[in-house]
mmCIF file of C-alpha atoms and ligand atoms in Angstrom:
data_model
loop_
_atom_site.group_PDB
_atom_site.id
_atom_site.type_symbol
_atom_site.label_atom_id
_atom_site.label_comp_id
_atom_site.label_asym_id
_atom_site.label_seq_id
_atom_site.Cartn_x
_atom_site.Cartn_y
_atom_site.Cartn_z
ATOM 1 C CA UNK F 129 9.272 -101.750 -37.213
ATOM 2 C CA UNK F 130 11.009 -98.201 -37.054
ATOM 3 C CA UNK F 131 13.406 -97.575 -34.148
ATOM 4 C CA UNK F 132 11.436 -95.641 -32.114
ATOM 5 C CA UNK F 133 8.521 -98.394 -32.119
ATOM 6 C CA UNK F 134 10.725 -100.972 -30.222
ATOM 7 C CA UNK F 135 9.934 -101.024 -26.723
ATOM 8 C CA UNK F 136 12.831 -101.300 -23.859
ATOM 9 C CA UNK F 137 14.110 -104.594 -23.547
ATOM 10 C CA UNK F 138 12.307 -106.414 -20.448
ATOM 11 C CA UNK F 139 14.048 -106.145 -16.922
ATOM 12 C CA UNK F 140 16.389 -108.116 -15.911
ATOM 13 C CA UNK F 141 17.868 -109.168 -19.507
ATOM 14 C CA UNK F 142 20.731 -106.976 -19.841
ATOM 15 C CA UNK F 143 22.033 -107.571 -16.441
ATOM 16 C CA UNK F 144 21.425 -111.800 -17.369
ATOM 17 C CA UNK F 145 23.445 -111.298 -20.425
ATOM 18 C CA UNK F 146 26.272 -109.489 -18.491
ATOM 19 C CA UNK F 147 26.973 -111.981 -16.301
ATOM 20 C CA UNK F 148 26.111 -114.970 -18.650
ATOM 21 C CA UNK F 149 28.677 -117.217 -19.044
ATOM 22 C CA UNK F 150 26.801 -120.347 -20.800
ATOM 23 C CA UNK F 151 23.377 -118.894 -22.583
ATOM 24 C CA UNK F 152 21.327 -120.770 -24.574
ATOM 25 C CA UNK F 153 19.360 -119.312 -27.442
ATOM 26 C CA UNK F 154 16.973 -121.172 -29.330
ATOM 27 C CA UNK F 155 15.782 -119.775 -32.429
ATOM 28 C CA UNK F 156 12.437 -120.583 -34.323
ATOM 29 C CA UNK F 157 10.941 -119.862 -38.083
ATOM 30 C CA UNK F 158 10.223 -116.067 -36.590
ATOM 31 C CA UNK F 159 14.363 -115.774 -36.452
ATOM 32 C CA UNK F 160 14.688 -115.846 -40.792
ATOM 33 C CA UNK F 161 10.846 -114.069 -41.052
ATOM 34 C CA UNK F 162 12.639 -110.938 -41.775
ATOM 35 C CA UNK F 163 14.788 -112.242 -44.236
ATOM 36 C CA UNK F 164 11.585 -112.844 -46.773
ATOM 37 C CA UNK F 165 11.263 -116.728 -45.024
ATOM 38 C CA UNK F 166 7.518 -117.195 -43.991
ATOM 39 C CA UNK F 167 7.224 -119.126 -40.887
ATOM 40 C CA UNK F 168 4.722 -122.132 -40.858
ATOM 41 C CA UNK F 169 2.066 -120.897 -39.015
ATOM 42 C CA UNK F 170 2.360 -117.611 -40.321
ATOM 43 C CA UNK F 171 0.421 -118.359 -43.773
ATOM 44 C CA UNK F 172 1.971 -116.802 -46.714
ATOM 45 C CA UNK F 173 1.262 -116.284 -50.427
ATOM 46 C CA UNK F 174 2.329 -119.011 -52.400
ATOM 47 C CA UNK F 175 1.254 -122.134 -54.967
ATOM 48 C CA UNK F 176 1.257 -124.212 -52.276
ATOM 49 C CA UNK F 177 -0.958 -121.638 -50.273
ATOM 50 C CA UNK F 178 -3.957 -123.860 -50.227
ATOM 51 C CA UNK F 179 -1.609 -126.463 -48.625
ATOM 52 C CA UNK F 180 -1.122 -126.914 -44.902
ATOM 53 C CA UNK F 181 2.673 -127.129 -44.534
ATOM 54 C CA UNK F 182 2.678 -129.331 -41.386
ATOM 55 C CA UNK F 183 0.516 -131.539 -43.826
ATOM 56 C CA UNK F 184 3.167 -131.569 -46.589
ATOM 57 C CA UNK F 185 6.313 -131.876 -44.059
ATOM 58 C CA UNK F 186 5.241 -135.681 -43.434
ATOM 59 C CA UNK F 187 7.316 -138.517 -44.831
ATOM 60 C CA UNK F 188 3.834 -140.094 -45.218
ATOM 61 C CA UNK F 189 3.175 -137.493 -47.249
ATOM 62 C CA UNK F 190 6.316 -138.063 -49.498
ATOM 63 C CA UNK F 191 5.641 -141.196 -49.960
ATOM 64 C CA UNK F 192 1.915 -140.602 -51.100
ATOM 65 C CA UNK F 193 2.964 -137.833 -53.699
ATOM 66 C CA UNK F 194 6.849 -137.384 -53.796
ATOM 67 C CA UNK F 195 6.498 -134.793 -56.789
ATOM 68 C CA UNK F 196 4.244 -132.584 -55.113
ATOM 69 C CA UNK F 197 6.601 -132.741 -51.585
ATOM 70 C CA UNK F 198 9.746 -132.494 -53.526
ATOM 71 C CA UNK F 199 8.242 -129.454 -55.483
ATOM 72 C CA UNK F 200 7.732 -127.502 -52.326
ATOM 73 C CA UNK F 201 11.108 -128.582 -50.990
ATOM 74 C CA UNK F 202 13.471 -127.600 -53.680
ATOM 75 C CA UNK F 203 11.169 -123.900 -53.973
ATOM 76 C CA UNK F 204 12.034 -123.351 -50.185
ATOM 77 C CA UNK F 205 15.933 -124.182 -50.791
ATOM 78 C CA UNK F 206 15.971 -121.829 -53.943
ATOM 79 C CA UNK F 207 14.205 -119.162 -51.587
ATOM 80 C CA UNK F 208 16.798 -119.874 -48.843
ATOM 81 C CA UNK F 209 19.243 -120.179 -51.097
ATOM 82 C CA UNK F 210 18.583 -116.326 -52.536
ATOM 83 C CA UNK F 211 17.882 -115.189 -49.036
ATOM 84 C CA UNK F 212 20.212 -113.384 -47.044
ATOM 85 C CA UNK F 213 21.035 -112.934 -42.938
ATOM 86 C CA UNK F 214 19.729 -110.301 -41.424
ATOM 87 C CA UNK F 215 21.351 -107.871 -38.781
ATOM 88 C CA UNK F 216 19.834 -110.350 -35.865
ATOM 89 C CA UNK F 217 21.643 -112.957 -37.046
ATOM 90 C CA UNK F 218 25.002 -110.868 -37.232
ATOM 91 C CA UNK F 219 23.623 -109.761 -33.661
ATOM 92 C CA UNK F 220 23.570 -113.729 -32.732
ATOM 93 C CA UNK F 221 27.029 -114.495 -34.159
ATOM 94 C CA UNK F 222 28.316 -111.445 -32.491
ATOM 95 C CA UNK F 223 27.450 -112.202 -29.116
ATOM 96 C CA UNK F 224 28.530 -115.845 -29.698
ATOM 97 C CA UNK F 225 31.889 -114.383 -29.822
ATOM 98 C CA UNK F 226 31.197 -111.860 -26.918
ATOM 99 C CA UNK F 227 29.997 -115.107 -24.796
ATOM 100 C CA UNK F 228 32.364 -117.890 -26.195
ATOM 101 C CA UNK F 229 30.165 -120.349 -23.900
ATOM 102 C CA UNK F 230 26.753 -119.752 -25.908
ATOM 103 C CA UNK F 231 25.259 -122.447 -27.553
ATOM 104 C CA UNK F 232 22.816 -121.641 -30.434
ATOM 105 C CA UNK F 233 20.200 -124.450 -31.129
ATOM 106 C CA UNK F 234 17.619 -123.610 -34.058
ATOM 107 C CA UNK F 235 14.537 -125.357 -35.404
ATOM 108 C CA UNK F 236 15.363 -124.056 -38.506
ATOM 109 C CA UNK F 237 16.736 -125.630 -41.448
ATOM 110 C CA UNK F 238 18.173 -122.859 -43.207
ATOM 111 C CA UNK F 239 21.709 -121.833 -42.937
ATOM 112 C CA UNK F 240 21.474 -117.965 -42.407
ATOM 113 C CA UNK F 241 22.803 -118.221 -38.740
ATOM 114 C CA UNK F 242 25.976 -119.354 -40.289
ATOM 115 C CA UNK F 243 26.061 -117.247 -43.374
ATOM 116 C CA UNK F 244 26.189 -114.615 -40.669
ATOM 117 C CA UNK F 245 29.104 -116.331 -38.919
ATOM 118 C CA UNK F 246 27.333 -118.166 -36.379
ATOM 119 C CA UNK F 247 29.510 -121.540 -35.559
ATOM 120 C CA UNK F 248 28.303 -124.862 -34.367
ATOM 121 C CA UNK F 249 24.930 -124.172 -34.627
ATOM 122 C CA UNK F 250 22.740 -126.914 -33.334
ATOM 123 C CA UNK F 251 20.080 -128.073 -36.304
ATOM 124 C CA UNK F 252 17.469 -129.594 -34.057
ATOM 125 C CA UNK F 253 15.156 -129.951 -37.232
ATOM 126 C CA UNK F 254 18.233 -130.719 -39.793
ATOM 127 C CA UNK F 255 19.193 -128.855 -42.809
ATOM 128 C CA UNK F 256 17.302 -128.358 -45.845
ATOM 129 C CA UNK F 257 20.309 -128.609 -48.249
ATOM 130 C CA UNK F 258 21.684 -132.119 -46.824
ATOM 131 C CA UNK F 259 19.659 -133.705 -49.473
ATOM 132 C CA UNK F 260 19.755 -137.677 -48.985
ATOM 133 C CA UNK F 261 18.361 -140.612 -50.716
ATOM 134 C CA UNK F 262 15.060 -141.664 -48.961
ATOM 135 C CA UNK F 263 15.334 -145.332 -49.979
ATOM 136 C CA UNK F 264 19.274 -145.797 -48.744
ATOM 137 C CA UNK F 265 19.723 -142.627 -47.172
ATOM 138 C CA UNK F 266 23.165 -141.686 -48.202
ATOM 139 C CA UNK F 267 23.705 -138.241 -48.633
ATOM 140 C CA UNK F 268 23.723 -136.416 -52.012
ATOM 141 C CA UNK F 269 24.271 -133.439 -52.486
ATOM 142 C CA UNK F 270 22.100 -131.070 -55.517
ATOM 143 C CA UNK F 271 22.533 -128.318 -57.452
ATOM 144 C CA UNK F 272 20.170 -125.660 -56.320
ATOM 145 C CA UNK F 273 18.662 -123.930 -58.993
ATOM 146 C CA UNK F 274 17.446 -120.241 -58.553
ATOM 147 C CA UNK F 275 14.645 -120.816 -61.261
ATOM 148 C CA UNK F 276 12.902 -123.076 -58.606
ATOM 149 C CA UNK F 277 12.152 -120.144 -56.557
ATOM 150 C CA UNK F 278 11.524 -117.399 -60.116
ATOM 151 C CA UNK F 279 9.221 -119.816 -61.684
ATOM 152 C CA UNK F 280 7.921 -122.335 -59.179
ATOM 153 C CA UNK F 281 6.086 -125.409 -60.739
ATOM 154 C CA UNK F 282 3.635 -127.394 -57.971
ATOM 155 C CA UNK F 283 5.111 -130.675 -58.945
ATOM 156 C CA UNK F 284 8.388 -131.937 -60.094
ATOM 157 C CA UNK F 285 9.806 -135.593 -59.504
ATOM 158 C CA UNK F 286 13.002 -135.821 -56.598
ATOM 159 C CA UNK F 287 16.130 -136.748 -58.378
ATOM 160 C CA UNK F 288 17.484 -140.093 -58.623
ATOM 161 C CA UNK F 289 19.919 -141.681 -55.833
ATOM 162 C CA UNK F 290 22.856 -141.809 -58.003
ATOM 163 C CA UNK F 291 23.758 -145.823 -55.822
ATOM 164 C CA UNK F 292 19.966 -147.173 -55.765
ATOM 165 C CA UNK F 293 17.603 -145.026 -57.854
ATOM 166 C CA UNK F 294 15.615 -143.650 -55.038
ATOM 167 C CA UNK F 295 14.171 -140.610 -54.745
ATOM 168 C CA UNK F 296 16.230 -137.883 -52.953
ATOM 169 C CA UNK F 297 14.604 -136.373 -50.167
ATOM 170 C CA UNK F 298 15.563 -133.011 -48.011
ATOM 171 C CA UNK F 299 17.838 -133.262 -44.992
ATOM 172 C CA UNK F 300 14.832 -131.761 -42.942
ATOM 173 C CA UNK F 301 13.537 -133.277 -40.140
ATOM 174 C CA UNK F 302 9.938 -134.505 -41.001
ATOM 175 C CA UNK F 303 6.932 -134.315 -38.425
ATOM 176 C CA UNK F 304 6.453 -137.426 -36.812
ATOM 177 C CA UNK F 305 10.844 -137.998 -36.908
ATOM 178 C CA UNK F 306 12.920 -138.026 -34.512
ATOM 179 C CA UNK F 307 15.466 -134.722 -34.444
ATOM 180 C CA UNK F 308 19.419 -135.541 -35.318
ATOM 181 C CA UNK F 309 20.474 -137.219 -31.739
ATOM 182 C CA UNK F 310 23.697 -135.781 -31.181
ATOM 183 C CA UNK F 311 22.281 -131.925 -32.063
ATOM 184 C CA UNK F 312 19.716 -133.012 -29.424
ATOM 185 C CA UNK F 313 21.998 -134.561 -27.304
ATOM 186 C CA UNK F 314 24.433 -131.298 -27.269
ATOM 187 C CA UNK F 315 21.140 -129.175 -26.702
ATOM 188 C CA UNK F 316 19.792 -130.630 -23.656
ATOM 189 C CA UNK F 317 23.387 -130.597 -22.176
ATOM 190 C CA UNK F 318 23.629 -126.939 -23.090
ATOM 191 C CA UNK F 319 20.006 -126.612 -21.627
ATOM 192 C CA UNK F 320 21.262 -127.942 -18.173
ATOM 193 C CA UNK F 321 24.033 -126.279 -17.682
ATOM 194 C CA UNK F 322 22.599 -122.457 -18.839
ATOM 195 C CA UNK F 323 22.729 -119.697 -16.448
ATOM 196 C CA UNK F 324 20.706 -118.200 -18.846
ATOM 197 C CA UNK F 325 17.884 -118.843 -22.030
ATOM 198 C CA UNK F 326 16.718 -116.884 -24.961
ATOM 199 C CA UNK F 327 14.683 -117.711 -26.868
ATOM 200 C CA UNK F 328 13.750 -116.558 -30.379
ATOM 201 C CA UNK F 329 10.861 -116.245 -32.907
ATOM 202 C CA UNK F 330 9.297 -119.941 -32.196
ATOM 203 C CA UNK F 331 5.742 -120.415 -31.291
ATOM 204 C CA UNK F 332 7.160 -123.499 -28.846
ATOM 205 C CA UNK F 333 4.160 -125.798 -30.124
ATOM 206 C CA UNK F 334 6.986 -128.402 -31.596
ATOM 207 C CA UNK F 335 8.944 -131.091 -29.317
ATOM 208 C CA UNK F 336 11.429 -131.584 -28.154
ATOM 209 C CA UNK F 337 12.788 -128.352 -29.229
ATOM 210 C CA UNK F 338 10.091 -126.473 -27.020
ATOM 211 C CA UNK F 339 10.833 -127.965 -24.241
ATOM 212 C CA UNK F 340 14.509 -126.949 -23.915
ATOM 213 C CA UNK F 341 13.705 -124.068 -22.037
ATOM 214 C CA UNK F 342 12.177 -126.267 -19.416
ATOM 215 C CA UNK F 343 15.525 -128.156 -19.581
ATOM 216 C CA UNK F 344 17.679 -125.474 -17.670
ATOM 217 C CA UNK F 345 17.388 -125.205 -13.855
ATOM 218 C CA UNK F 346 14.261 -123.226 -12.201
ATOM 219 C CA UNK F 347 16.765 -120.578 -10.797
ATOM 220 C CA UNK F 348 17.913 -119.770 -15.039
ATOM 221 C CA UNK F 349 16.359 -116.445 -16.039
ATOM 222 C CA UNK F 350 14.492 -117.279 -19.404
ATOM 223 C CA UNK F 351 13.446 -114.444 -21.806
ATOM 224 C CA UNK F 352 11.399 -114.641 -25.240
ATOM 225 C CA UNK F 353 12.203 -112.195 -28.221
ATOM 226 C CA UNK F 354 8.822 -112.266 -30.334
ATOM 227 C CA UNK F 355 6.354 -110.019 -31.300
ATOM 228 C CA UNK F 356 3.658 -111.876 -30.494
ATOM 229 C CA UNK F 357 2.560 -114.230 -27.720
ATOM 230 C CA UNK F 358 3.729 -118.115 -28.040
ATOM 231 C CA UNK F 359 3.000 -121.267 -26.144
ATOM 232 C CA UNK F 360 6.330 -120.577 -23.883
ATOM 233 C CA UNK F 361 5.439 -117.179 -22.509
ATOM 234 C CA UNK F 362 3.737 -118.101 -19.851
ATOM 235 C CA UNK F 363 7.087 -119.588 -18.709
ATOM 236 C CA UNK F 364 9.414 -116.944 -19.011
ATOM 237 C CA UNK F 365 11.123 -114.083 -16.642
ATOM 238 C CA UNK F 366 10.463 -111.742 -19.298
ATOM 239 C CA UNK F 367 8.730 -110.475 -22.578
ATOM 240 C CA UNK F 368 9.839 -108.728 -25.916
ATOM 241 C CA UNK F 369 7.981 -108.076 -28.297
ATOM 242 C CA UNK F 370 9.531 -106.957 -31.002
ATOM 243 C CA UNK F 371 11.111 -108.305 -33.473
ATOM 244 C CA UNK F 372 14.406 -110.468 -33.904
ATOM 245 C CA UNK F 373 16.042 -108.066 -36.713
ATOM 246 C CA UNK F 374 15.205 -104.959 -34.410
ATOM 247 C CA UNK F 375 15.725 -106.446 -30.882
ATOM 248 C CA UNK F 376 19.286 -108.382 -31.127
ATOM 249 C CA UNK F 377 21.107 -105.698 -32.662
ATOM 250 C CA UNK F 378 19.940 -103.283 -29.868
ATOM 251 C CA UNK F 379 20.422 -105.804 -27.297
ATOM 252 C CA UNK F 380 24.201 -106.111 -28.555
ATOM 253 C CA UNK F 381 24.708 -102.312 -28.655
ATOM 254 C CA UNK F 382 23.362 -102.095 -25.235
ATOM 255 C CA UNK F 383 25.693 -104.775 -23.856
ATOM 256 C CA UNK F 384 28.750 -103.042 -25.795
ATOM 257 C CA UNK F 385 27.836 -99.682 -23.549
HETATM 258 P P1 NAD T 497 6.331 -121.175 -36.189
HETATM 259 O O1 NAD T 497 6.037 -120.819 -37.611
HETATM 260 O O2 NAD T 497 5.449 -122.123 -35.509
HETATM 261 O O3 NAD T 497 6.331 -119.847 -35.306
HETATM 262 C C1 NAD T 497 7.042 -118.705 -35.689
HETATM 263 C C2 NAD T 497 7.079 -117.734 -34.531
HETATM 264 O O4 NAD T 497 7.876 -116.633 -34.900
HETATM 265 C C3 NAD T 497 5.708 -117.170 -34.106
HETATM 266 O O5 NAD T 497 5.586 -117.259 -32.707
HETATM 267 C C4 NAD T 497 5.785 -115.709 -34.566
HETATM 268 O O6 NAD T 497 5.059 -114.832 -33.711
HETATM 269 C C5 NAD T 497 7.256 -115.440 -34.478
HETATM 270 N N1 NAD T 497 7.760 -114.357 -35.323
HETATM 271 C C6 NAD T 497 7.297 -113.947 -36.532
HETATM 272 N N2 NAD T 497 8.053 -112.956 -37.014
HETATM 273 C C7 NAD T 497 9.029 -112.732 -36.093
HETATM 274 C C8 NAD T 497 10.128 -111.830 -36.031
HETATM 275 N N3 NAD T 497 10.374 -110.964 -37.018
HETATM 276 N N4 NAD T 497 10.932 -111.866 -34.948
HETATM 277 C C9 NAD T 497 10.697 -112.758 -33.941
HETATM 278 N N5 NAD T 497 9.669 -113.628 -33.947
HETATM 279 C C10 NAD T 497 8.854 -113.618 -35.021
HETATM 280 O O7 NAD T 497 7.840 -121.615 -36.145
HETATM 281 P P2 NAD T 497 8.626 -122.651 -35.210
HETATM 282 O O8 NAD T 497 8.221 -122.448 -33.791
HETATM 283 O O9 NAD T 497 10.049 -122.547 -35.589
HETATM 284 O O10 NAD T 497 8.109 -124.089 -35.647
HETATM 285 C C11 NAD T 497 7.824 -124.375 -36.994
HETATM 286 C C12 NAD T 497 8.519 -125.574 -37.605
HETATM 287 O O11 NAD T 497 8.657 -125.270 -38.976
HETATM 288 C C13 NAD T 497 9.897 -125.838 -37.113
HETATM 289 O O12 NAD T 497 10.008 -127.214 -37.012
HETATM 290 C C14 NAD T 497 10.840 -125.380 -38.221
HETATM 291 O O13 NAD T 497 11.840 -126.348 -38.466
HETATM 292 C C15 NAD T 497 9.980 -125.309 -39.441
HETATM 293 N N6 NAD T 497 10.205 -124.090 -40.272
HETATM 294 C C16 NAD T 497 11.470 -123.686 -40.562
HETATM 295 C C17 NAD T 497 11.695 -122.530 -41.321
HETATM 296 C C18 NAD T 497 13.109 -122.109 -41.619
HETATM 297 O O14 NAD T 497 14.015 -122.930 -41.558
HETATM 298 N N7 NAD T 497 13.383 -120.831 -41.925
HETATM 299 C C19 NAD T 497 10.604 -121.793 -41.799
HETATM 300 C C20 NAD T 497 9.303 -122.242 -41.495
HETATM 301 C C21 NAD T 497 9.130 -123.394 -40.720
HETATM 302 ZN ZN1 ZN T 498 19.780 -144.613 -52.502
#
């Protein structure tokens, strides 16, 4: 979206962020879109294209076909992997340190907030990288290989768990799982004690992370940054629509004025 395209950011935000002390942000796929990531519902051009993703992110559907999962899996991580931040997520790390109260929670499970400096990032939906054995579940970590992205393959059998020989799985959280407790835990506390929420390129159709939003008290201004409508509009103070690499970075330079 060229610079003149992005429309003023909505009333009220600015003047929110000024006097913010402890904002929450929760970020969504729509946060690493611009960094070449598709989001779930967003479709995208793949092998795996004729594959629903929400059907594939299952452990029930690990178990039924664990080469055909783990084939997906280890293309994402070699796409993440060769990925880079973009300026919103400088934009996100540099407020962080503008607001040394913000908490950052994300649904994703990539690691660009923190390749762009972001610290303590909350992983509601874990990280893709923390590989662990599905049988044992120790953690393992793999090599990534960038050839899993340059010449995908739609099946290929999860390593071996070096202790009991089962498969490896990723360190995402799975439809159906429960999210990592204490990133939960730390979320909802942030939630409650926010005097003010942003949130980021999510459609707010998952739980529990949607509902953090509705975890702060009625009087918290809430705002969305997306360019489209999602299922938490209808609950916020105000709209952006525009995009998360366009809209942060402004939304930094205006607070620096
Ligand atoms: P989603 O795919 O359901 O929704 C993405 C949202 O981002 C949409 O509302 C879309 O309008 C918006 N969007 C698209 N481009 C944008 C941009 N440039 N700037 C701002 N917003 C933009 O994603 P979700 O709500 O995060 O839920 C999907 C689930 O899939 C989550 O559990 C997440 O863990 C997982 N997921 C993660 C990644 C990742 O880690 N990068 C990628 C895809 C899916
Ligand atoms: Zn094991």
């Amino acid at each position: 979206m060229p610079e003149a395209a992005l429309p003023a950011p909505p009333l009220g935000l600015l003047e929110a962020l000024r006097s913010a002390r402890r904002p929450l942000v929760l970020t969504g796929a729509g946060m690493s879109a611009e960094s070449g990531i598709a989001t779930f519902r967003g479709g995208e051009d793949s092998l795996w294209s004729r594959f629903d993703p929400t059907q594939l992110a299952t452990a029930d559907a690990f178990d039924a076909d664990p080469a055909l999962v783990w084939a997906w899996y280890r293309w994402r991580m070699a796409k993440l992997r060769m990925s880079q931040p973009h300026a919103g997520h400088a934009a996100l790390a540099a407020l962080a340190r503008l607001r040394p109260g913000l908490v950052l929670a994300t649904q994703n499970v990539d690691d660009l907030h923190e390749r762009a400096g972001g610290r303590g990032v909350l992983h509601l939906h874990g990280e893709i990288a923390a590989t662990r054995c599905r049988r044992c579940d120790r953690p393992q970590a793999i090599e990534i290989d960038p050839a899993w992205a340059e010449r995908p393959q739609l099946r290929a059998a999860p390593p071996a768990c070096a202790v009991c020989g089962g498969p490896l799985r990723p360190g995402v959280v799975w439809f159906g799982e429960s999210p990592p407790a204490r990133a939960l835990r730390a979320a909802i506390g942030a939630a409650q004690v926010a005097d003010l929420v942003l949130v980021v390129g999510t459609s707010g159709l998952v739980y529990p992370a949607a509902g953090l939003p509705a975890a702060a008290p009625a009087s918290v201004p809430r705002y969305e940054i997306n360019p489209e409508p999602s299922a938490l509009s209808a609950a916020m103070d105000g709209l952006w629509r525009a995009q998360a690499g366009v809209a942060l970075p402004r939304l930094v330079e205006l607070l620096a004025q």
